[in-house]
Coordinates of C-alpha atoms and ligand atoms in Angstrom, one line a residue:
X714 CA 21.5 -19.9 17.7
X715 CA 24.6 -17.6 18.0
X716 CA 25.0 -16.3 21.6
X717 CA 24.5 -12.7 20.4
X718 CA 22.5 -12.0 17.2
X719 CA 23.3 -9.0 15.1
X720 CA 19.7 -8.1 14.6
X721 CA 16.2 -9.2 15.7
X722 CA 13.3 -8.0 13.6
X723 CA 9.8 -7.8 15.2
X724 CA 7.1 -8.4 12.6
X725 CA 7.2 -10.2 9.3
X726 CA 5.4 -7.7 7.1
X727 CA 7.0 -6.6 3.8
X728 CA 9.1 -4.0 5.6
X729 CA 10.3 -6.3 8.4
X730 CA 11.2 -9.1 5.9
X731 CA 13.0 -6.6 3.6
X732 CA 15.0 -5.2 6.6
X733 CA 15.9 -8.8 7.5
X734 CA 17.0 -9.7 4.0
X735 CA 19.0 -6.5 3.6
X736 CA 20.9 -7.3 6.8
X737 CA 21.3 -11.0 6.1
X738 CA 22.7 -10.4 2.6
X739 CA 25.4 -8.3 4.2
X740 CA 26.4 -11.1 6.4
X741 CA 24.6 -10.2 9.7
X742 CA 22.9 -12.9 11.8
X743 CA 19.2 -12.0 11.8
X744 CA 16.1 -13.6 13.3
X745 CA 12.5 -12.4 12.7
X746 CA 9.6 -12.8 15.2
X747 CA 6.1 -12.6 13.9
X748 CA 2.9 -12.6 16.0
X749 CA 0.7 -14.5 13.5
X750 CA 1.1 -18.1 12.5
X751 CA 2.0 -17.1 8.9
X752 CA 4.3 -14.4 7.5
X753 CA 3.2 -11.4 5.5
X754 CA 1.4 -8.7 7.5
X755 CA -0.4 -6.7 4.9
X756 CA 0.7 -9.1 2.1
X757 CA -1.1 -12.3 2.8
X758 CA -3.6 -14.6 1.0
X759 CA -6.2 -16.7 2.7
X760 CA -9.4 -18.7 1.9
X761 CA -11.7 -16.2 3.7
X762 CA -15.0 -17.2 2.2
X763 CA -15.4 -20.6 0.4
X764 CA -13.0 -23.4 -0.4
X765 CA -10.9 -22.7 -3.4
X766 CA -11.4 -18.9 -3.3
X767 CA -8.0 -17.3 -2.4
X768 CA -8.5 -13.8 -1.1
X769 CA -6.1 -11.0 -0.1
X770 CA -7.3 -9.7 3.2
X771 CA -5.0 -6.6 2.9
X772 CA -3.0 -5.5 -0.2
X773 CA -3.9 -6.9 -3.6
X774 CA -2.4 -4.6 -6.3
X775 CA 1.3 -3.7 -6.5
X776 CA 2.4 -0.7 -8.5
X777 CA 4.8 0.1 -5.6
X778 CA 6.0 -3.5 -5.4
X779 CA 6.9 -4.0 -9.1
X780 CA 8.5 -0.6 -9.0
X781 CA 10.3 -1.0 -5.7
X782 CA 14.0 0.0 -5.9
X783 CA 14.8 -2.6 -3.2
X784 CA 12.8 -5.5 -4.6
X785 CA 14.5 -4.9 -7.9
X786 CA 17.8 -5.9 -6.3
X787 CA 16.5 -9.2 -5.0
X788 CA 16.0 -12.5 -7.0
X789 CA 12.4 -12.8 -5.9
X790 CA 11.3 -14.5 -9.1
X791 CA 13.5 -17.4 -8.2
X792 CA 11.4 -17.7 -5.0
X793 CA 8.1 -17.9 -6.9
X794 CA 7.2 -14.2 -7.3
X795 CA 5.6 -13.6 -10.7
X796 CA 3.9 -10.4 -11.6
X797 CA 0.7 -10.7 -13.7
X798 CA -0.4 -7.6 -15.6
X799 CA -4.1 -7.1 -16.3
X800 CA -5.0 -5.7 -19.7
X801 CA -5.6 -2.3 -18.0
X802 CA -4.0 -1.3 -14.7
X803 CA -7.1 0.7 -13.6
X804 CA -10.5 1.9 -14.8
X805 CA -12.7 4.6 -13.3
X806 CA -16.3 4.3 -14.5
X807 CA -18.9 7.1 -14.6
X808 CA -22.7 7.2 -14.4
X809 CA -23.0 7.7 -18.2
X810 CA -21.7 4.2 -18.8
X811 CA -18.2 5.3 -19.9
X812 CA -14.9 5.1 -18.0
X813 CA -11.6 7.0 -17.7
X814 CA -8.6 4.7 -17.6
X815 CA -5.1 4.5 -16.3
X816 CA -3.4 2.5 -19.0
X817 CA 0.3 1.5 -19.5
X818 CA 0.0 3.9 -22.5
X819 CA 0.1 7.7 -21.7
X820 CA -1.8 8.4 -25.0
X821 CA -4.6 5.9 -24.2
X822 CA -4.9 7.4 -20.7
X823 CA -5.0 11.0 -21.9
X824 CA -7.6 10.1 -24.6
X825 CA -9.9 8.6 -21.9
X826 CA -10.0 12.0 -20.2
X827 CA -11.5 13.7 -23.3
X828 CA -10.1 16.2 -25.7
X829 CA -10.1 19.2 -23.3
X830 CA -7.7 17.5 -20.8
X831 CA -5.6 15.1 -22.9
X832 CA -2.9 17.6 -23.5
X833 CA -2.7 18.8 -19.9
X834 CA -2.3 15.1 -18.8
X835 CA 0.4 14.5 -21.3
X836 CA 2.3 17.6 -20.3
X837 CA 2.0 16.6 -16.6
X838 CA 3.5 13.1 -16.9
X839 CA 5.8 13.3 -19.9
X840 CA 8.8 14.9 -18.2
X841 CA 8.9 11.9 -15.8
X842 CA 8.5 9.0 -18.3
X843 CA 11.5 6.7 -18.5
X844 CA 12.8 8.0 -15.2
X845 CA 11.0 5.8 -12.7
X846 CA 14.0 3.8 -11.4
X847 CA 15.9 6.9 -10.2
X848 CA 12.8 8.9 -9.3
X849 CA 11.4 6.1 -7.2
X850 CA 14.7 5.6 -5.5
X851 CA 15.2 9.3 -4.8
X852 CA 11.6 9.9 -3.7
X853 CA 11.4 6.8 -1.5
X854 CA 14.7 7.7 0.2
X855 CA 13.4 10.9 1.6
X856 CA 14.2 12.3 4.1
X857 CA 17.6 11.8 2.7
X858 CA 19.0 8.4 3.4
X859 CA 20.7 8.5 0.1
X860 CA 21.9 11.4 -2.1
X861 CA 19.5 11.9 -5.0
X862 CA 20.8 10.5 -8.3
X863 CA 18.7 12.8 -10.4
X864 CA 18.1 15.9 -8.3
X865 CA 16.6 17.8 -11.2
X866 CA 13.8 15.4 -11.9
X867 CA 13.3 15.0 -8.1
X868 CA 12.9 18.8 -7.8
X869 CA 10.5 18.9 -10.7
X870 CA 8.5 16.1 -9.2
X871 CA 8.5 18.0 -5.9
X872 CA 7.3 21.2 -7.5
X873 CA 4.4 19.4 -9.2
X874 CA 3.6 17.3 -6.2
X875 CA 4.3 19.3 -3.1
X876 CA 1.1 21.4 -3.2
X877 CA -2.2 19.9 -2.4
X878 CA -3.7 17.6 -5.1
X879 CA -6.6 20.0 -5.5
X880 CA -4.0 22.5 -7.0
X881 CA -2.7 19.9 -9.4
X882 CA -6.2 19.0 -10.4
X883 CA -6.8 22.5 -11.5
X884 CA -4.8 21.7 -14.6
X885 CA -7.8 19.7 -15.8
X886 CA -11.0 21.3 -17.1
X887 CA -13.3 18.4 -16.9
X888 CA -14.1 16.1 -14.0
X889 CA -13.1 12.8 -15.6
X890 CA -9.4 13.4 -15.1
X891 CA -10.0 15.1 -11.7
X892 CA -12.1 12.2 -10.4
X893 CA -9.5 9.7 -11.5
X894 CA -6.8 11.7 -9.9
X895 CA -8.8 12.3 -6.6
X896 CA -9.2 8.5 -6.5
X897 CA -5.4 8.0 -6.8
X898 CA -4.8 10.3 -3.8
X899 CA -7.4 8.3 -1.8
X900 CA -5.2 5.3 -2.0
X901 CA -3.3 6.7 1.0
X902 CA -6.4 8.0 2.7
X903 CA -5.2 11.5 2.5
X904 CA -7.6 14.5 2.4
X905 CA -7.4 16.0 -1.1
X906 CA -6.3 19.4 0.1
X907 CA -3.4 18.0 2.2
X908 CA 0.2 19.0 1.6
X909 CA 2.1 16.8 -0.9
X910 CA -1.0 14.9 -1.9
X911 CA -0.4 15.8 -5.5
X912 CA 2.8 13.7 -5.3
X913 CA 0.8 10.7 -4.2
X914 CA -1.5 10.9 -7.2
X915 CA 1.3 11.6 -9.6
X916 CA 3.4 8.7 -8.3
X917 CA 0.5 6.2 -8.8
X918 CA -0.1 7.5 -12.3
X919 CA 3.6 7.3 -13.3
X920 CA 3.8 3.8 -11.8
X921 CA 1.0 2.7 -14.1
X922 CA 2.9 4.0 -17.2
X923 CA 6.3 2.8 -16.1
X924 CA 5.8 -0.6 -14.5
X925 CA 2.1 -1.3 -14.4
X926 CA -0.2 -2.1 -11.5
X927 CA 0.3 -5.9 -11.4
X928 CA -0.9 -8.6 -9.1
X929 CA 1.3 -11.5 -7.9
X930 CA 0.4 -14.9 -9.2
X931 CA -1.3 -16.8 -6.3
X932 CA -2.0 -13.5 -4.4
X933 CA 0.0 -11.1 -2.2
X934 CA 1.2 -14.0 0.0
X935 CA 3.6 -14.8 -2.9
X936 CA 5.6 -11.6 -2.2
X937 CA 6.0 -12.5 1.5
X938 CA 6.8 -16.1 0.8
X939 CA 9.4 -15.1 -1.8
X940 CA 11.0 -12.6 0.7
X941 CA 11.0 -15.3 3.4
X942 CA 12.4 -18.0 1.1
X943 CA 15.3 -15.7 0.1
X944 CA 15.9 -14.7 3.7
X945 CA 16.1 -18.3 4.8
X946 CA 18.6 -19.1 2.0
X947 CA 20.7 -16.2 3.3
X948 CA 20.8 -17.8 6.7
X949 CA 18.0 -15.8 8.3
X950 CA 15.6 -17.4 10.7
X951 CA 11.8 -16.7 10.9
X952 CA 9.7 -17.6 14.0
X953 CA 5.9 -17.4 13.7
X954 CA 3.2 -17.5 16.3
X955 CA 5.4 -15.3 18.6
X956 CA 3.9 -12.0 19.8
X957 CA 6.6 -9.8 21.2
X958 CA 5.4 -8.1 24.3
X959 CA 8.7 -7.0 25.9
X960 CA 12.2 -6.6 24.7
X961 CA 13.2 -9.3 27.3
X962 CA 11.1 -11.8 25.3
X963 CA 13.7 -11.7 22.6
X964 CA 17.2 -13.2 22.3
X965 CA 20.1 -10.8 23.0
X966 CA 20.9 -8.8 19.8
X967 CA 23.0 -5.7 18.8
X968 CA 19.9 -4.2 17.1
X969 CA 16.1 -4.6 17.4
X970 CA 14.2 -3.5 14.3
X971 CA 10.5 -2.9 14.8
X972 CA 8.1 -3.5 11.9
X973 CA 5.3 -2.3 14.2
X974 CA 3.4 0.9 15.0
X975 CA 5.6 3.5 16.8
X976 CA 3.4 3.4 19.9
X977 CA 3.7 -0.4 20.1
X978 CA 7.5 -0.2 19.7
X979 CA 7.6 2.4 22.5
X980 CA 5.5 0.2 24.8
X981 CA 7.6 -3.0 24.0
X982 CA 11.0 -1.3 24.1
X983 CA 10.3 1.1 27.0
X984 CA 10.7 4.3 24.9
X985 CA 8.5 6.2 27.2
X986 CA 6.2 8.7 25.6
X987 CA 8.3 9.3 22.5
X988 CA 5.4 8.7 20.1
X989 CA 2.5 10.0 22.1
X990 CA 2.0 12.7 19.5
X991 CA 1.8 10.3 16.6
X992 CA -1.6 10.4 15.0
X993 CA -3.5 7.4 13.6
X994 CA -6.0 8.2 10.9
X995 CA -9.2 6.9 9.2
X996 CA -9.9 3.3 8.6
X997 CA -11.5 1.2 5.9
X998 CA -14.4 -1.2 5.7
X999 CA -13.2 -4.1 3.6
X1000 CA -15.3 -6.8 1.8
X1001 CA -13.9 -9.9 0.1
X1002 CA -16.4 -11.6 -2.3
X1003 CA -16.7 -15.0 -3.8
X1004 CA -18.6 -14.5 -7.0
X1005 CA -20.4 -16.8 -9.4
X1006 CA -18.9 -14.9 -12.4
X1007 CA -17.1 -11.7 -13.3
X1008 CA -18.5 -8.3 -12.1
X1009 CA -21.1 -7.2 -14.7
X1010 CA -19.8 -3.7 -15.2
X1011 CA -21.8 -1.5 -17.5
X1012 CA -18.8 0.2 -18.9
X1013 CA -16.4 -1.8 -21.1
X1014 CA -13.0 -0.8 -19.5
X1015 CA -13.5 -2.1 -16.0
X1016 CA -14.1 -5.6 -17.4
X1017 CA -10.4 -5.9 -18.2
X1018 CA -8.9 -3.7 -15.4
X1019 CA -7.0 -5.1 -12.4
X1020 CA -8.2 -2.2 -10.2
X1021 CA -11.5 -0.3 -10.4
X1022 CA -12.0 3.0 -8.6
X1023 CA -15.7 3.7 -7.9
X1024 CA -16.4 7.4 -7.3
X1025 CA -18.3 9.2 -10.0
X1026 CA -17.0 12.7 -9.3
X1027 CA -14.1 14.4 -7.6
X1028 CA -16.6 16.1 -5.4
X1029 CA -18.1 12.8 -4.2
X1030 CA -14.7 11.4 -3.6
X1031 CA -13.6 14.5 -1.7
X1032 CA -16.7 14.3 0.5
X1033 CA -16.3 10.6 1.3
X1034 CA -12.7 11.2 2.3
X1035 CA -13.5 14.3 4.4
X1036 CA -16.3 12.4 6.1
X1037 CA -14.2 9.4 7.0
X1038 CA -11.3 11.6 8.2
X1039 CA -13.8 13.8 10.2
X1040 CA -15.4 11.0 12.1
X1041 CA -18.5 10.2 10.0
X1042 CA -19.2 7.2 7.8
X1043 CA -19.8 8.3 4.2
X1044 CA -23.3 7.8 2.9
X1045 CA -21.7 7.3 -0.6
X1046 CA -18.3 5.7 0.0
X1047 CA -15.5 6.0 -2.5
X1048 CA -14.4 2.4 -3.3
X1049 CA -11.2 0.9 -4.4
X1050 CA -11.7 -2.5 -5.9
X1051 CA -9.5 -5.2 -7.3
X1052 CA -10.3 -8.2 -9.6
X1053 CA -7.4 -10.6 -9.1
X1054 CA -9.0 -13.7 -10.8
X1055 CA -9.3 -11.8 -14.1
X1056 CA -5.6 -12.3 -14.5
X1057 CA -5.0 -15.2 -12.2
X1058 CA -7.5 -18.1 -12.6
X1059 CA -5.8 -20.0 -9.8
X1060 CA -7.5 -17.6 -7.3
X1061 CA -11.0 -19.2 -7.7
X1062 CA -12.7 -22.4 -8.9
X1063 CA -13.2 -22.5 -12.7
X1064 CA -15.6 -19.8 -13.9
X1065 CA -15.8 -18.2 -10.5
X1066 CA -14.1 -15.1 -9.2
X1067 CA -12.8 -13.3 -6.2
X1068 CA -13.5 -9.6 -5.8
X1069 CA -11.8 -7.2 -3.3
X1070 CA -13.2 -3.8 -2.3
X1071 CA -13.0 -1.3 0.5
X1072 CA -14.5 2.1 1.4
X1073 CA -13.2 4.6 3.9
X1074 CA -14.7 4.8 7.4
X1075 CA -13.7 6.7 10.6
X1076 CA -11.0 5.6 12.9
X1077 CA -12.4 2.9 15.2
X1078 CA -15.8 3.0 13.5
X1079 CA -18.0 0.0 14.6
X1080 CA -20.8 0.1 12.0
X1081 CA -21.5 -2.0 8.9
X1082 CA -20.9 -0.4 5.5
X1083 CA -21.9 -3.5 3.5
X1084 CA -25.2 -2.1 2.2
X1085 CA -23.7 1.3 1.2
X1086 CA -20.8 -0.5 -0.6
X1087 CA -23.1 -2.8 -2.5
X1088 CA -25.5 0.0 -3.5
X1089 CA -22.5 1.8 -5.0
X1090 CA -21.2 -1.3 -6.9
X1091 CA -24.7 -2.0 -8.3
X1092 CA -24.8 1.6 -9.6
X1093 CA -21.9 0.7 -12.0
X1094 CA -22.5 -3.0 -12.3
X1095 CA -26.2 -3.8 -12.1
X1096 CA -26.8 -7.4 -11.2
X1097 CA -23.7 -7.6 -9.0
X1098 CA -25.6 -8.8 -5.9
X1099 CA -27.0 -11.8 -7.8
X1100 CA -23.4 -13.0 -8.4
X1101 CA -22.4 -13.0 -4.7
X1102 CA -21.8 -16.5 -3.4
X1103 CA -20.2 -15.4 -0.1
X1104 CA -18.7 -12.3 1.5
X1105 CA -16.2 -11.7 4.3
X1106 CA -16.3 -8.3 5.9
X1107 CA -13.7 -6.5 8.1
X1108 CA -14.1 -3.2 9.7
X1109 CA -11.6 -1.3 12.0
X1110 CA -11.9 -3.8 14.9
X1111 CA -11.3 -6.9 12.7
X1112 CA -8.4 -5.2 10.9
X1113 CA -6.7 -4.4 14.2
X1114 CA -7.4 -7.9 15.5
X1115 CA -5.6 -9.3 12.5
X1116 CA -2.7 -6.9 12.6
X1117 CA -1.7 -4.7 15.6
X1118 CA -0.1 -2.2 13.2
X1119 CA -3.6 -1.1 12.0
X1120 CA -4.4 0.9 15.1
X1121 CA -8.1 1.8 15.1
X1122 CA -8.2 0.1 11.7
X1123 CA -5.8 2.6 10.1
X1124 CA -4.3 0.6 7.3
X1125 CA -1.6 3.2 6.7
X1126 CA -0.2 2.8 10.3
X1127 CA -0.5 6.5 10.8
X1128 CA -2.6 9.4 9.4
X1129 CA -1.3 10.6 6.0
X1130 CA -2.3 14.1 6.9
X1131 CA -0.3 17.3 7.2
X1132 CA 3.5 16.8 7.5
X1133 CA 2.9 13.3 8.8
X1134 CA 2.4 12.2 5.2
X1135 CA 6.1 12.5 4.6
X1136 CA 7.8 13.2 7.9
X1137 CA 6.8 10.3 10.0
X1138 CA 6.8 9.1 12.8
X1139 CA 8.2 12.5 14.0
X1140 CA 9.9 15.6 12.6
X1141 CA 13.3 14.2 12.1
X1142 CA 16.0 13.5 9.5
X1143 CA 16.5 10.2 11.3
X1144 CA 13.1 8.6 11.4
X1145 CA 14.3 5.1 11.7
X1146 CA 16.3 5.5 14.9
X1147 CA 14.7 5.9 18.4
X1148 CA 15.9 7.2 21.7
X1149 CA 17.2 3.7 22.5
X1150 CA 20.5 3.3 20.6
X1151 CA 19.7 -0.4 19.7
X1152 CA 16.1 0.1 18.8
X1153 CA 14.9 1.0 15.2
X1154 CA 11.6 1.4 13.4
X1155 CA 11.1 0.0 9.9
X1156 CA 7.3 -0.1 9.4
X1157 CA 5.0 1.9 7.2
X1158 CA 4.9 4.5 10.0
X1159 CA 8.4 5.6 8.6
X1160 CA 9.1 7.1 5.2
X1161 CA 8.2 6.5 2.4
X1162 CA 5.0 5.3 4.2
X1163 CA 2.3 2.8 3.4
X1164 CA 2.4 0.3 0.5
X1165 CA 4.1 -3.0 -0.2
X1166 CA 7.5 -1.7 -1.4
X1167 CA 9.9 -2.7 1.4
X1168 CA 11.6 0.7 1.2
X1169 CA 11.0 1.6 4.9
X1170 CA 12.7 -1.7 5.7
X1171 CA 15.6 -1.0 3.3
X1172 CA 16.1 2.5 4.7
X1173 CA 15.9 1.3 8.3
X1174 CA 18.3 -1.6 7.6
X1175 CA 20.8 0.9 6.1
X1176 CA 20.8 2.8 9.4
X1177 CA 21.3 -0.5 11.3
X1178 CA 24.2 -1.8 9.1
X1179 CA 26.0 1.5 9.3
X1180 CA 25.9 1.3 13.1
X1181 CA 26.7 -2.3 13.3
X1182 CA 29.8 -1.8 11.0
X1183 CA 31.0 1.1 13.0
X1184 CA 30.8 -0.5 16.5
Ligands
FAD1374 C1 -7.3 -3.6 3.4 C2 -5.9 -3.2 3.0 C3 -5.6 -3.0 1.6 C4 -4.4 -2.6 1.2 N1 -4.1 -2.5 -0.2 C5 -2.8 -2.3 -0.6 C6 -2.5 -2.5 -2.0 O1 -3.4 -2.9 -2.8 N2 -1.2 -2.2 -2.4 C7 -0.3 -1.9 -1.5 O2 0.9 -1.6 -1.9 N3 -0.5 -1.7 -0.2 C8 -1.8 -1.9 0.3 N4 -2.1 -1.9 1.6 C9 -1.1 -1.4 2.6 C10 0.0 -2.4 2.9 O3 -0.5 -3.7 3.1 C11 0.9 -1.9 4.0 O4 1.2 -0.6 3.9 C12 2.1 -2.8 4.2 O5 1.8 -4.1 4.4 C13 3.0 -2.3 5.4 O6 4.0 -3.1 5.6 P1 4.7 -3.2 7.0 O7 5.8 -4.3 6.9 O8 5.1 -1.9 7.4 O9 3.6 -3.7 8.0 P2 2.6 -4.9 8.0 O10 2.4 -5.4 6.7 O11 1.4 -4.3 8.7 O12 3.3 -6.0 8.9 C14 3.5 -5.9 10.3 C15 3.7 -7.2 10.9 O13 4.2 -7.1 12.2 C16 3.5 -8.0 13.0 N5 3.5 -7.6 14.4 C17 3.0 -6.4 14.9 N6 3.2 -6.3 16.2 C18 3.9 -7.4 16.6 C19 4.4 -7.9 17.8 N7 4.3 -7.2 18.9 N8 5.1 -9.1 17.8 C20 5.3 -9.8 16.7 N9 4.8 -9.4 15.5 C21 4.1 -8.2 15.4 C22 2.1 -8.1 12.4 O14 1.4 -9.3 12.8 C23 2.4 -8.0 10.9 O15 2.6 -9.3 10.4 C24 -3.3 -2.3 2.1 C25 -3.6 -2.6 3.5 C26 -4.8 -3.0 3.9 C27 -5.1 -3.3 5.3

């Protein structure tokens, strides 16, 4: 170990690992310290139920990963990362046995909304098609850590997305498109009438058309393992089973980069009450299933989709989100589900399947949502319960126990409400720096926020390398 490291990273989630890679590839000496025995944070894969069933306890589907501007600069395929694309990125079934879809094709997606909304959808997304690489880079570098490469498209995206998603949904006359769109916004657990929530929905829709919503072969762990493999080849060192409690626990370094919640960083690095005002939001109740066969969906489309949104109307989805954010468990939860073994047979024994789903619940909620979730799945896939071989459930307490970043079970590491959706962890043009000149934040609590894309790690690393080079 060199006497003085350039940087120490606390936490080996996708952002921590990305920050470490970004520094190591620029020649800096970096070591990562991770509390758990394995790397990955929200990108892990484990046998949670029965032998041979490989589940993702956190993230499963990666529109933001395959479309990540920083992952695109890394040779992660050489380290085993392979994206598998389901026939359909996403399907959203309704009570009448039909489904709207988010397909790679804009035309197929528009057609699934019905004739009254097909044109409105095409008009909404067409101006952005073919522009993902620059748009994603510009959008994910806000607040400005890089000058926009295509300011016109970014401004156009801002105009469409800055208002609440409920405004954007007014373009649609029927509820099929509105429900699917409301579901997309729910991926960041934001209330539908929140500022800039339109941008969230639009970004996920564009991601489907531009890069798809793939799953990594072998599960989300493959992303973390690829980042770690690359980091090690660059000379970086990763320590696991090491929970950092105080800055003094760590070797001396010129910079400390925290892939943790802001409040944990403040506690560990002695930043005082800097982040006392930071708010944590609603949580989820997650179930991982081992199934005897595929989910018996009534509608055709979900049988080939990687992701299935279960919420029959925009009103029901809005109510579920409002209830969870307002402190009440929804009677009818909105569910986001994933079917990894449809594209990746290595995830389950032959003929069997893994199935991943969660519904939103209040921050710190200690109830059991299993029955309400299964009632809702049965509504669109009668006979589902008969296929269940085993289930592993995790509510807010279990999520927090597995990963200290999920305070109160908040999987977004901070409420995506109000200005905090974009300006996090505080109102600042320099969200990655802290009051301590050597301490930085790089977790999902910093822009561009939750998701496995590594861009918070990249943006934070940029702040670090600029300082290290200037001192
Ligand atoms: C149930 C669930 C489903 C999700 N689904 C998706 C999805 O499908 N697609 C998607 O893109 N995103 C999804 N996400 C979100 C995504 O997983 C996170 O936004 C992402 O992992 C954030 O990355 P991160 O590096 O900021 O933090 P994390 O991935 O949370 O990693 C933080 C790491 O820091 C470690 N750590 C914390 N404190 C300490 C300490 N004191 N000392 C040492 N180590 C410490 C933790 O153990 C952890 O490994 C999901 C999350 C959950 C929980």
